[in-house]
Tab-separated table of C-alpha atoms and ligand atoms in Angstrom:
chain	number	residue	atom	x	y	z
P	25	MET	CA	-23.616	-14.381	11.769
P	26	SER	CA	-19.902	-13.085	9.211
P	27	CYS	CA	-20.339	-10.016	6.649
P	28	ARG	CA	-20.564	-11.941	2.881
P	29	VAL	CA	-19.645	-9.019	0.298
P	30	ARG	CA	-19.435	-8.721	-3.599
P	31	PHE	CA	-17.749	-6.199	-6.246
P	32	ALA	CA	-20.025	-6.459	-9.417
P	33	PRO	CA	-18.212	-5.070	-11.988
P	34	SER	CA	-19.997	-5.063	-16.164
P	35	PRO	CA	-16.610	-6.038	-17.772
P	36	THR	CA	-16.601	-2.256	-19.903
P	37	GLY	CA	-13.146	-3.233	-21.389
P	38	PHE	CA	-11.097	-0.685	-17.838
P	39	LEU	CA	-11.621	-0.846	-14.573
P	40	HIS	CA	-12.343	2.903	-13.620
P	41	ILE	CA	-10.894	4.540	-10.178
P	42	GLY	CA	-14.758	4.844	-9.033
P	43	GLY	CA	-15.331	1.414	-9.796
P	44	ALA	CA	-11.597	0.247	-8.260
P	45	ARG	CA	-12.953	2.229	-4.693
P	46	THR	CA	-15.509	0.734	-5.138
P	47	ALA	CA	-14.281	-2.697	-4.828
P	48	LEU	CA	-11.535	-0.895	-2.275
P	49	PHE	CA	-13.705	-0.341	-0.107
P	50	ASN	CA	-16.175	-4.208	-0.589
P	51	TRP	CA	-12.607	-5.632	0.267
P	52	LEU	CA	-11.720	-3.641	2.966
P	53	TYR	CA	-14.971	-4.060	4.790
P	54	ALA	CA	-14.712	-8.274	4.487
P	55	ARG	CA	-11.057	-8.055	5.384
P	56	HIS	CA	-11.992	-5.415	8.323
P	57	MET	CA	-15.140	-7.875	9.366
P	58	GLY	CA	-13.153	-11.312	8.855
P	59	GLY	CA	-16.120	-11.952	6.266
P	60	CYS	CA	-15.717	-13.265	2.542
P	61	PHE	CA	-15.196	-10.863	-0.278
P	62	VAL	CA	-17.580	-12.524	-4.143
P	63	LEU	CA	-16.085	-11.080	-6.999
P	64	ARG	CA	-19.119	-10.995	-9.458
P	65	ILE	CA	-18.895	-9.938	-13.871
P	66	GLU	CA	-21.758	-8.631	-14.576
P	67	ASP	CA	-21.823	-10.231	-18.228
P	68	THR	CA	-24.803	-11.128	-19.871
P	69	ASP	CA	-24.565	-8.105	-21.749
P	70	ALA	CA	-22.413	-11.044	-24.074
P	71	ALA	CA	-22.216	-8.656	-27.226
P	72	ARG	CA	-19.664	-6.048	-24.777
P	73	SER	CA	-18.041	-8.694	-22.524
P	74	THR	CA	-14.572	-9.869	-23.924
P	75	GLN	CA	-11.675	-12.243	-21.836
P	76	GLU	CA	-9.713	-9.196	-21.870
P	77	ALA	CA	-12.807	-7.278	-20.944
P	78	VAL	CA	-12.440	-9.939	-18.057
P	79	ASP	CA	-8.492	-9.437	-17.111
P	80	VAL	CA	-8.908	-5.745	-17.342
P	81	ILE	CA	-9.977	-5.926	-14.150
P	82	THR	CA	-9.092	-9.293	-11.917
P	83	GLU	CA	-5.171	-8.177	-13.259
P	84	GLY	CA	-6.307	-4.094	-11.627
P	85	LEU	CA	-7.156	-5.943	-8.840
P	86	ARG	CA	-4.790	-8.465	-8.458
P	87	TRP	CA	-2.551	-5.274	-8.870
P	88	LEU	CA	-3.955	-3.766	-6.324
P	89	GLY	CA	-4.299	-6.678	-4.124
P	90	LEU	CA	-7.673	-7.436	-3.628
P	91	ASP	CA	-8.172	-11.275	-3.309
P	92	TRP	CA	-11.374	-12.665	-3.922
P	93	ASP	CA	-12.492	-15.301	-2.087
P	94	GLU	CA	-14.370	-17.640	-3.045
P	95	GLY	CA	-16.201	-18.720	-6.549
P	96	PRO	CA	-16.908	-22.229	-8.485
P	97	VAL	CA	-13.853	-23.195	-9.111
P	98	SER	CA	-12.067	-22.488	-13.248
P	99	GLY	CA	-9.353	-25.323	-14.375
P	100	ASP	CA	-6.857	-21.842	-15.474
P	101	ALA	CA	-5.712	-21.456	-11.805
P	102	THR	CA	-4.466	-17.958	-13.591
P	103	GLN	CA	-8.133	-16.557	-13.932
P	104	GLY	CA	-8.309	-16.773	-9.445
P	105	SER	CA	-6.857	-15.730	-6.594
P	106	LYS	CA	-6.464	-18.600	-4.274
P	107	GLY	CA	-6.584	-22.511	-5.468
P	108	GLY	CA	-8.065	-21.346	-9.114
P	109	HIS	CA	-10.723	-19.949	-8.115
P	110	GLY	CA	-12.323	-17.931	-10.532
P	111	PRO	CA	-14.665	-15.913	-10.119
P	112	TYR	CA	-19.013	-15.977	-10.724
P	113	PHE	CA	-19.797	-15.084	-13.883
P	114	GLN	CA	-23.713	-13.955	-15.138
P	115	SER	CA	-23.047	-15.408	-18.076
P	116	GLN	CA	-22.701	-18.848	-16.351
P	117	ARG	CA	-25.431	-18.599	-14.386
P	118	GLN	CA	-28.175	-18.382	-16.808
P	119	ALA	CA	-31.051	-21.406	-15.660
P	120	ILE	CA	-31.031	-20.139	-12.083
P	121	TYR	CA	-32.676	-16.954	-13.354
P	122	GLN	CA	-35.267	-18.554	-15.397
P	123	ARG	CA	-35.951	-20.718	-12.683
P	124	ARG	CA	-36.327	-18.061	-10.184
P	125	ALA	CA	-38.645	-15.307	-13.051
P	126	ARG	CA	-40.801	-18.416	-13.030
P	127	GLU	CA	-41.316	-18.066	-9.003
P	128	LEU	CA	-42.501	-14.842	-9.784
P	129	ILE	CA	-44.350	-15.755	-12.333
P	130	ASP	CA	-45.064	-18.780	-9.380
P	131	LYS	CA	-46.634	-16.266	-7.446
P	132	GLY	CA	-48.335	-14.195	-9.191
P	133	LEU	CA	-45.987	-12.018	-8.249
P	134	ALA	CA	-44.429	-11.472	-12.420
P	135	TYR	CA	-46.431	-11.746	-15.232
P	136	GLU	CA	-46.042	-12.925	-18.598
P	137	GLN	CA	-46.703	-9.984	-21.472
P	138	ASP	CA	-46.039	-9.226	-25.316
P	139	GLY	CA	-43.122	-12.094	-24.498
P	140	VAL	CA	-41.670	-10.281	-21.990
P	141	VAL	CA	-41.351	-10.826	-18.079
P	142	ARG	CA	-42.814	-8.199	-16.313
P	143	PHE	CA	-42.810	-7.540	-12.157
P	144	ARG	CA	-45.482	-6.007	-9.969
P	145	MET	CA	-44.342	-2.769	-8.305
P	146	GLU	CA	-46.259	-2.261	-5.323
P	147	ARG	CA	-47.724	0.816	-5.783
P	148	GLU	CA	-46.074	2.531	-3.258
P	149	PRO	CA	-42.622	4.635	-1.784
P	150	VAL	CA	-39.963	2.209	-0.759
P	151	VAL	CA	-37.706	3.359	2.034
P	152	ILE	CA	-34.020	2.766	2.353
P	153	ASP	CA	-32.898	2.695	5.326
P	154	ASP	CA	-29.158	3.817	4.218
P	155	LEU	CA	-26.203	2.952	5.865
P	156	VAL	CA	-24.286	5.990	4.408
P	157	VAL	CA	-26.829	8.736	3.091
P	158	GLY	CA	-29.317	7.284	6.428
P	159	GLU	CA	-33.556	7.401	5.142
P	160	VAL	CA	-34.191	7.815	1.816
P	161	ARG	CA	-38.532	8.223	1.149
P	162	ARG	CA	-38.462	7.545	-2.706
P	163	GLU	CA	-41.621	8.524	-4.138
P	164	LEU	CA	-43.942	7.631	-7.153
P	165	THR	CA	-42.445	8.552	-10.591
P	166	ASP	CA	-45.250	9.748	-12.741
P	167	ARG	CA	-44.717	7.066	-14.388
P	168	GLU	CA	-44.262	4.356	-12.086
P	169	ALA	CA	-47.914	6.445	-10.095
P	170	VAL	CA	-49.174	5.135	-13.525
P	171	ASP	CA	-47.900	1.995	-13.695
P	172	PRO	CA	-44.868	0.660	-11.462
P	173	ASN	CA	-44.523	-2.830	-12.757
P	174	PHE	CA	-41.330	-3.618	-14.245
P	175	VAL	CA	-39.445	-5.721	-17.970
P	176	ILE	CA	-37.318	-8.698	-15.140
P	177	VAL	CA	-36.656	-11.429	-18.713
P	178	ARG	CA	-35.907	-9.506	-22.254
P	179	SER	CA	-38.348	-10.880	-25.648
P	180	ASP	CA	-35.469	-12.486	-26.390
P	181	GLY	CA	-34.777	-14.078	-23.079
P	182	GLN	CA	-32.269	-12.643	-21.437
P	183	PRO	CA	-33.028	-11.471	-17.999
P	184	VAL	CA	-32.394	-7.343	-16.413
P	185	PHE	CA	-29.881	-6.513	-14.631
P	186	HIS	CA	-32.026	-6.030	-12.021
P	187	LEU	CA	-33.484	-9.488	-11.556
P	188	VAL	CA	-29.669	-10.598	-12.785
P	189	ASN	CA	-28.051	-8.472	-9.659
P	190	VAL	CA	-31.133	-9.581	-7.182
P	191	VAL	CA	-31.246	-13.773	-7.404
P	192	ASP	CA	-27.350	-13.616	-7.054
P	193	ASP	CA	-26.652	-10.607	-4.462
P	194	LEU	CA	-30.044	-14.061	-2.741
P	195	GLU	CA	-28.008	-16.784	-4.207
P	196	MET	CA	-24.987	-16.203	-3.269
P	197	GLY	CA	-25.519	-14.533	0.532
P	198	ILE	CA	-24.977	-11.338	0.394
P	199	THR	CA	-25.474	-9.334	3.535
P	200	HIS	CA	-23.922	-5.719	2.792
P	201	VAL	CA	-24.369	-3.771	-0.441
P	202	ILE	CA	-21.906	-0.904	-1.126
P	203	ARG	CA	-21.912	0.387	-4.398
P	204	GLY	CA	-22.051	3.464	-5.455
P	205	GLU	CA	-23.995	6.279	-5.386
P	206	ASP	CA	-25.482	5.892	-8.981
P	207	HIS	CA	-26.934	2.551	-7.809
P	208	LEU	CA	-29.320	4.067	-5.038
P	209	SER	CA	-32.179	5.233	-7.894
P	210	ASN	CA	-32.176	1.058	-8.677
P	211	THR	CA	-32.614	-0.233	-4.987
P	212	PRO	CA	-36.313	0.570	-5.110
P	213	LYS	CA	-36.856	-1.997	-7.156
P	214	HIS	CA	-34.353	-4.474	-5.185
P	215	ILE	CA	-35.794	-4.237	-2.427
P	216	ALA	CA	-39.603	-4.680	-3.962
P	217	LEU	CA	-38.390	-8.415	-6.134
P	218	PHE	CA	-35.943	-8.833	-2.644
P	219	ARG	CA	-39.769	-9.072	-0.944
P	220	ALA	CA	-41.171	-10.724	-3.183
P	221	PHE	CA	-38.771	-14.138	-2.447
P	222	GLY	CA	-39.370	-13.692	0.780
P	223	VAL	CA	-36.598	-12.945	1.137
P	224	SER	CA	-34.959	-9.502	3.981
P	225	PRO	CA	-33.648	-7.300	2.022
P	226	PRO	CA	-28.787	-6.924	1.962
P	227	ALA	CA	-27.711	-3.872	3.926
P	228	TYR	CA	-27.224	-1.259	1.844
P	229	ALA	CA	-23.987	1.292	1.637
P	230	HIS	CA	-24.294	3.372	-1.498
P	231	ILE	CA	-20.608	5.404	-1.374
P	232	PRO	CA	-20.729	9.282	-2.793
P	233	LEU	CA	-19.054	10.077	-5.528
P	234	ILE	CA	-15.437	10.789	-7.272
P	235	LEU	CA	-15.952	14.271	-9.101
P	236	ASN	CA	-12.273	15.825	-10.502
P	237	SER	CA	-11.155	18.297	-9.154
P	238	ASN	CA	-14.203	21.045	-10.979
P	239	GLY	CA	-15.791	20.035	-9.065
P	240	THR	CA	-17.777	18.382	-12.485
P	241	LYS	CA	-18.459	14.179	-12.202
P	242	MET	CA	-15.996	12.788	-13.730
P	243	SER	CA	-15.761	10.603	-16.236
P	244	LYS	CA	-14.350	7.221	-18.386
P	245	ARG	CA	-12.775	9.614	-21.136
P	246	ASP	CA	-10.962	11.498	-18.486
P	247	THR	CA	-7.160	11.905	-17.886
P	248	GLY	CA	-6.154	9.321	-15.035
P	249	ALA	CA	-9.670	7.617	-15.097
P	250	SER	CA	-8.619	4.204	-14.946
P	251	LEU	CA	-6.793	1.824	-13.382
P	252	SER	CA	-4.524	0.537	-15.880
P	253	SER	CA	-2.885	4.393	-16.618
P	254	TYR	CA	-2.449	4.682	-12.361
P	255	ILE	CA	-0.519	0.341	-13.799
P	256	GLU	CA	1.318	1.717	-16.147
P	257	ALA	CA	2.707	4.127	-15.246
P	258	GLY	CA	4.337	2.428	-12.207
P	259	TYR	CA	3.146	3.624	-9.200
P	260	ALA	CA	3.200	1.152	-5.659
P	261	PRO	CA	0.118	-0.460	-5.388
P	262	GLU	CA	0.023	0.651	-1.473
P	263	GLY	CA	-0.003	3.645	-2.492
P	264	ILE	CA	-2.721	3.468	-4.959
P	265	VAL	CA	-4.649	2.071	-2.477
P	266	ASN	CA	-4.335	3.815	0.632
P	267	TYR	CA	-5.118	7.367	-1.566
P	268	LEU	CA	-8.628	5.457	-3.552
P	269	SER	CA	-9.110	4.705	-0.041
P	270	LEU	CA	-9.500	8.192	1.870
P	271	LEU	CA	-12.003	9.601	-1.313
P	272	GLY	CA	-15.292	9.162	0.618
P	273	TRP	CA	-13.321	7.365	3.876
P	274	SER	CA	-11.401	8.998	6.424
P	275	PRO	CA	-10.559	7.403	9.632
P	276	LYS	CA	-11.380	8.133	13.609
P	277	ASP	CA	-7.584	10.758	13.704
P	278	ASP	CA	-7.800	11.924	10.872
P	279	ARG	CA	-4.819	10.564	9.350
P	280	GLU	CA	-3.949	9.771	5.625
P	281	VAL	CA	-0.112	7.988	5.607
P	282	LEU	CA	-1.456	4.383	6.003
P	283	SER	CA	-0.775	1.195	5.242
P	284	THR	CA	-2.511	-1.447	3.863
P	285	GLU	CA	-2.836	-3.213	7.288
P	286	GLU	CA	-4.028	-0.468	9.054
P	287	ILE	CA	-6.710	1.222	7.108
P	288	ILE	CA	-7.892	-2.639	6.902
P	289	ARG	CA	-7.582	-2.159	10.862
P	290	LEU	CA	-9.179	0.978	10.685
P	291	PHE	CA	-12.269	1.089	8.409
P	292	ASP	CA	-15.457	0.610	8.999
P	293	LEU	CA	-19.162	1.415	7.519
P	294	PRO	CA	-20.657	4.843	9.537
P	295	GLN	CA	-16.603	7.015	8.670
P	296	ILE	CA	-17.495	6.495	4.939
P	297	HIS	CA	-18.964	10.070	4.297
P	298	ARG	CA	-22.226	11.752	2.790
P	299	HIS	CA	-20.542	14.477	0.207
P	300	ASN	CA	-18.991	13.454	-2.849
P	301	ALA	CA	-14.921	13.308	-2.749
P	302	ARG	CA	-13.034	15.477	-5.265
P	303	PHE	CA	-9.862	13.156	-7.157
P	304	ASP	CA	-7.102	15.120	-6.067
P	305	VAL	CA	-3.906	14.469	-8.408
P	306	ASN	CA	-1.357	16.229	-6.572
P	307	LYS	CA	-2.547	14.066	-2.676
P	308	LEU	CA	-2.420	11.277	-5.093
P	309	HIS	CA	1.221	11.872	-5.917
P	310	TRP	CA	2.011	13.010	-1.955
P	311	ILE	CA	0.960	9.486	-1.016
P	312	ASN	CA	1.913	7.590	-3.718
P	313	TYR	CA	5.275	8.473	-2.935
P	314	GLU	CA	5.392	9.073	0.726
P	315	HIS	CA	5.123	5.018	0.085
P	316	ILE	CA	7.962	4.276	-2.329
P	317	ARG	CA	10.115	6.328	0.147
P	318	THR	CA	9.219	4.652	2.881
P	319	MET	CA	8.510	0.833	2.021
P	320	PRO	CA	11.520	-2.127	2.376
P	321	GLN	CA	13.807	-1.643	-0.588
P	322	ALA	CA	12.982	-6.036	-0.963
P	323	ARG	CA	9.775	-4.230	-1.311
P	324	PHE	CA	11.046	-1.696	-3.777
P	325	ASN	CA	13.111	-4.151	-5.453
P	326	GLU	CA	10.222	-5.921	-6.619
P	327	LEU	CA	8.398	-3.340	-7.421
P	328	ALA	CA	11.228	-1.750	-9.748
P	329	ARG	CA	12.344	-5.120	-11.316
P	330	PRO	CA	8.746	-5.436	-14.370
P	331	HIS	CA	9.438	-1.631	-15.451
P	332	LEU	CA	13.477	-2.182	-15.369
P	333	LEU	CA	12.257	-5.306	-17.767
P	334	GLU	CA	9.970	-3.348	-20.060
P	335	SER	CA	12.419	-0.918	-20.891
P	336	GLY	CA	14.777	-3.278	-22.245
P	337	ILE	CA	16.936	-3.681	-18.718
P	338	ASP	CA	18.015	-7.248	-17.504
P	339	PRO	CA	19.125	-6.583	-14.090
P	340	SER	CA	19.852	-10.952	-13.500
P	341	ARG	CA	22.807	-10.963	-15.330
P	342	PHE	CA	24.133	-8.468	-11.271
P	343	SER	CA	24.610	-10.252	-7.915
P	344	ASP	CA	21.337	-9.164	-5.708
P	345	ASP	CA	23.527	-7.287	-3.659
P	346	TYR	CA	25.267	-4.726	-6.734
P	347	ILE	CA	20.982	-5.526	-7.735
P	348	SER	CA	19.579	-3.884	-4.067
P	349	ALA	CA	22.443	-1.472	-3.650
P	350	ALA	CA	21.816	0.448	-6.857
P	351	LEU	CA	18.265	0.736	-6.684
P	352	ALA	CA	18.811	1.578	-2.810
P	353	THR	CA	19.392	4.867	-3.964
P	354	CYS	CA	17.158	5.335	-6.266
P	355	LYS	CA	14.595	5.135	-4.094
P	356	GLU	CA	13.917	8.512	-1.884
P	357	LYS	CA	14.199	10.087	-5.542
P	358	ILE	CA	11.529	8.915	-8.093
P	359	LYS	CA	8.037	9.940	-7.541
P	360	VAL	CA	6.420	6.853	-10.175
P	361	PHE	CA	8.799	3.506	-10.851
P	362	SER	CA	8.525	5.003	-15.057
P	363	GLU	CA	10.856	6.678	-14.036
P	364	LEU	CA	13.456	4.711	-12.936
P	365	PRO	CA	15.172	3.333	-15.999
P	366	GLY	CA	16.397	6.295	-17.167
P	367	PHE	CA	17.306	7.400	-13.523
P	368	ALA	CA	19.179	3.745	-13.648
P	369	ASP	CA	20.201	2.569	-16.616
P	370	PHE	CA	23.994	3.407	-16.579
P	371	TYR	CA	24.102	1.209	-13.555
P	372	PHE	CA	23.257	-1.951	-15.404
P	373	THR	CA	25.439	-1.390	-18.867
P	374	GLU	CA	28.486	-1.458	-19.706
P	375	THR	CA	28.968	1.245	-21.294
P	376	VAL	CA	27.775	5.032	-20.777
P	377	HIS	CA	26.112	6.630	-23.790
P	378	TYR	CA	26.140	10.393	-22.422
P	379	ASP	CA	23.307	13.151	-22.361
P	380	ALA	CA	24.776	14.812	-25.742
P	381	GLU	CA	24.518	18.458	-24.366
P	382	ALA	CA	25.347	17.864	-21.582
P	383	ALA	CA	29.161	15.878	-23.175
P	384	GLN	CA	29.339	19.251	-24.685
P	385	LYS	CA	29.315	21.230	-21.924
P	386	GLN	CA	31.169	18.357	-20.085
P	387	LEU	CA	34.242	17.017	-21.820
P	388	THR	CA	36.489	19.729	-22.052
P	389	GLU	CA	39.459	20.548	-22.232
P	390	SER	CA	39.862	22.369	-19.145
P	391	ASN	CA	38.632	19.562	-17.170
P	392	LEU	CA	40.743	17.107	-18.877
P	393	PRO	CA	43.554	17.280	-16.249
P	394	ARG	CA	41.098	17.783	-14.125
P	395	LEU	CA	39.326	14.140	-14.599
P	396	ARG	CA	43.614	12.541	-15.228
P	397	ARG	CA	44.048	13.368	-11.052
P	398	LEU	CA	40.756	11.852	-10.329
P	399	ARG	CA	41.388	9.015	-11.920
P	400	GLU	CA	43.999	8.626	-10.211
P	401	ALA	CA	43.202	10.001	-6.521
P	402	MET	CA	40.244	7.005	-6.872
P	403	THR	CA	42.920	4.775	-7.876
P	404	GLU	CA	45.319	5.638	-4.196
P	405	LEU	CA	41.666	5.510	-2.140
P	406	PRO	CA	42.419	2.700	-0.012
P	407	GLU	CA	38.463	2.335	0.905
P	408	PHE	CA	36.811	3.341	-1.911
P	409	ASN	CA	33.342	3.870	-0.661
P	410	ALA	CA	31.108	7.526	-0.560
P	411	GLU	CA	32.977	8.926	2.684
P	412	ALA	CA	36.386	8.652	1.454
P	413	ILE	CA	35.309	9.345	-2.552
P	414	GLN	CA	33.855	12.706	-1.235
P	415	GLN	CA	36.459	13.499	1.413
P	416	THR	CA	38.960	13.413	-1.880
P	417	PHE	CA	36.213	15.149	-4.070
P	418	LYS	CA	36.744	18.427	-0.977
P	419	SER	CA	40.391	18.035	-1.349
P	420	LEU	CA	40.735	17.815	-4.542
P	421	ALA	CA	38.808	20.651	-5.171
P	422	LYS	CA	40.976	23.072	-2.926
P	423	GLU	CA	44.125	21.075	-4.530
P	424	LEU	CA	43.252	22.377	-7.946
P	425	GLY	CA	41.143	26.143	-6.302
P	426	VAL	CA	37.971	24.947	-7.638
P	427	LYS	CA	34.649	24.586	-6.325
P	428	VAL	CA	34.003	20.873	-5.852
P	429	GLY	CA	30.791	21.504	-8.381
P	430	VAL	CA	33.450	21.273	-11.195
P	431	LEU	CA	35.356	17.890	-10.706
P	432	VAL	CA	30.922	16.834	-9.476
P	433	HIS	CA	29.439	17.782	-13.491
P	434	PRO	CA	31.942	15.934	-15.255
P	435	VAL	CA	32.305	12.919	-12.908
P	436	ARG	CA	28.470	12.232	-13.055
P	437	LEU	CA	28.238	12.618	-16.549
P	438	ALA	CA	31.515	10.129	-17.565
P	439	CYS	CA	30.098	7.833	-15.236
P	440	THR	CA	26.629	7.457	-15.851
P	441	GLY	CA	25.754	10.086	-19.016
P	442	LYS	CA	23.756	12.547	-17.198
P	443	THR	CA	23.063	15.506	-15.025
P	444	VAL	CA	20.499	14.041	-12.469
P	445	GLY	CA	20.675	10.906	-10.916
P	446	PRO	CA	20.535	9.328	-7.711
P	447	SER	CA	24.063	10.687	-4.938
P	448	LEU	CA	26.833	10.720	-6.720
P	449	TYR	CA	29.182	9.431	-4.347
P	450	HIS	CA	27.314	7.131	-3.385
P	451	LEU	CA	27.212	5.879	-6.743
P	452	MET	CA	30.302	5.151	-7.425
P	453	GLU	CA	30.683	3.693	-4.146
P	454	VAL	CA	27.864	1.015	-6.511
P	455	LEU	CA	29.851	1.356	-9.153
P	456	GLY	CA	33.003	0.270	-7.703
P	457	ARG	CA	36.452	0.860	-8.140
P	458	GLU	CA	36.461	-1.196	-11.695
P	459	ARG	CA	33.576	0.123	-12.877
P	460	VAL	CA	34.169	3.804	-11.963
P	461	LEU	CA	38.059	3.801	-13.175
P	462	HIS	CA	37.073	2.384	-16.261
P	463	ARG	CA	33.950	5.549	-16.614
P	464	LEU	CA	36.294	7.635	-15.932
P	465	GLU	CA	38.972	6.243	-18.017
P	466	GLN	CA	36.471	6.641	-20.946
P	467	ALA	CA	35.778	9.860	-20.582
P	468	ILE	CA	39.689	10.914	-20.622
P	469	ALA	CA	40.379	9.271	-23.793
P	470	VAL	CA	36.495	11.211	-25.636
P	471	ILE	CA	38.473	14.731	-24.353
P	472	GLU	CA	42.018	13.042	-25.940
P	473	LYS	CA	40.992	12.696	-29.053
P	474	SER	CA	38.956	16.027	-29.430
P	475	CYS	CA	41.178	18.262	-28.812
P	476	PRO	CA	45.266	16.339	-28.767
P	477	THR	CA	46.786	18.905	-27.554
P	478	GLY	CA	45.238	17.434	-24.149
M	519	LIG	N1	-22.942	-4.635	-12.789
M	519	LIG	C1	-23.051	-2.602	-11.992
M	519	LIG	C2	-21.878	-2.081	-12.425
M	519	LIG	O1	-21.179	-1.926	-12.400
M	519	LIG	C3	-23.173	-3.601	-10.392
M	519	LIG	C4	-23.565	-2.816	-9.994
M	519	LIG	C5	-23.961	-3.463	-8.112
M	519	LIG	O2	-22.570	-3.444	-7.820
M	519	LIG	O3	-25.189	-3.688	-7.254
M	519	LIG	O4	-22.663	-1.189	-11.802
């Protein structure tokens, strides 16, 4: 039988990094096994469930590349991952829960009392054979020893979490429940409910909690706890997937920088750790940078695009070759894509805006003859490429009796408006002779205007 797993978030308004990790482990297991990954929105708490809260989850999963395999066909194709399959919504499945509650009453395994429906829980300790935690024997609490029964339908007719969660896992044929260890305490109730419905419970794999680097439990309010902060900051989805996969799992050979395909191939439940995972932001940055640095240029361009557009840069006026060459000079320099507009905007503007402090330092009378001489040399270069440009800087520096840096700084400012950026010779090659000459002339004109004696 092929495996069927699910991610079953409640729409709380954001996707916690721990939730994203739970979704990822389920997806990885499904993809590793060639099984099915189901997305089920546990939205029985109607007051808290809004469309935006659901969108945060579906958009987060899509951004990570965690596609879900089935669900009711929705008219709106944007709701689903493939072919318009929406996720399942518990709010649309109320009739199923009522029927299942009735089934338990009819079997004598639940009863109505004071307007609620209560499940008759066995007065026995429950043993969970967890695939991660091992064998867990759950003793009854004092209260349960007196009365182990619990409510499954509230007086307002709403079925409670334990019932809907189990009914859906049963109806959806879920074979493996992979979820946070905080749900271990619910599992005895869930196992008892499965048995009451006359079926064996699924296999359970309770995955370790994620702690802050100082060992405290990670909560909603901690910075960096929500997936959207990484989306907005422009991390690479494959970097986040890689980092999240290591929060509670590692491959046998302990390698850390892994492509998503490799993780799918290597991922399995026995390698999930039993101890809690620690969120290490430095490691996240390192892994993310390794992915950005080594990804194909086309992928880099694809991830760069929304960040350029968002900052008002529209690269579509330029040729694909120009855009690609420009972005290639940024690839090993930026750590996250939100840095890109500030780093590379000069490629896509006609006029360069100078950093004020740097302009004061570099657009000086002493630099005027140097810039003039450089403009001349740039005009005369037979081939306008990085290597030839670099050679010219070297020989000009020698001729003028200055260090190369003396030429580099004002030219960088003239070409980019900034003091830092991509390698100067390469960015000049990409800009091309015409733009470079124009920018050098602009800088020369600024100096001429401020010191008329030059
Ligand atoms: N809706 C529950 C949650 O968000 C799902 C628990 C489970 O995966 O069974 O924690």
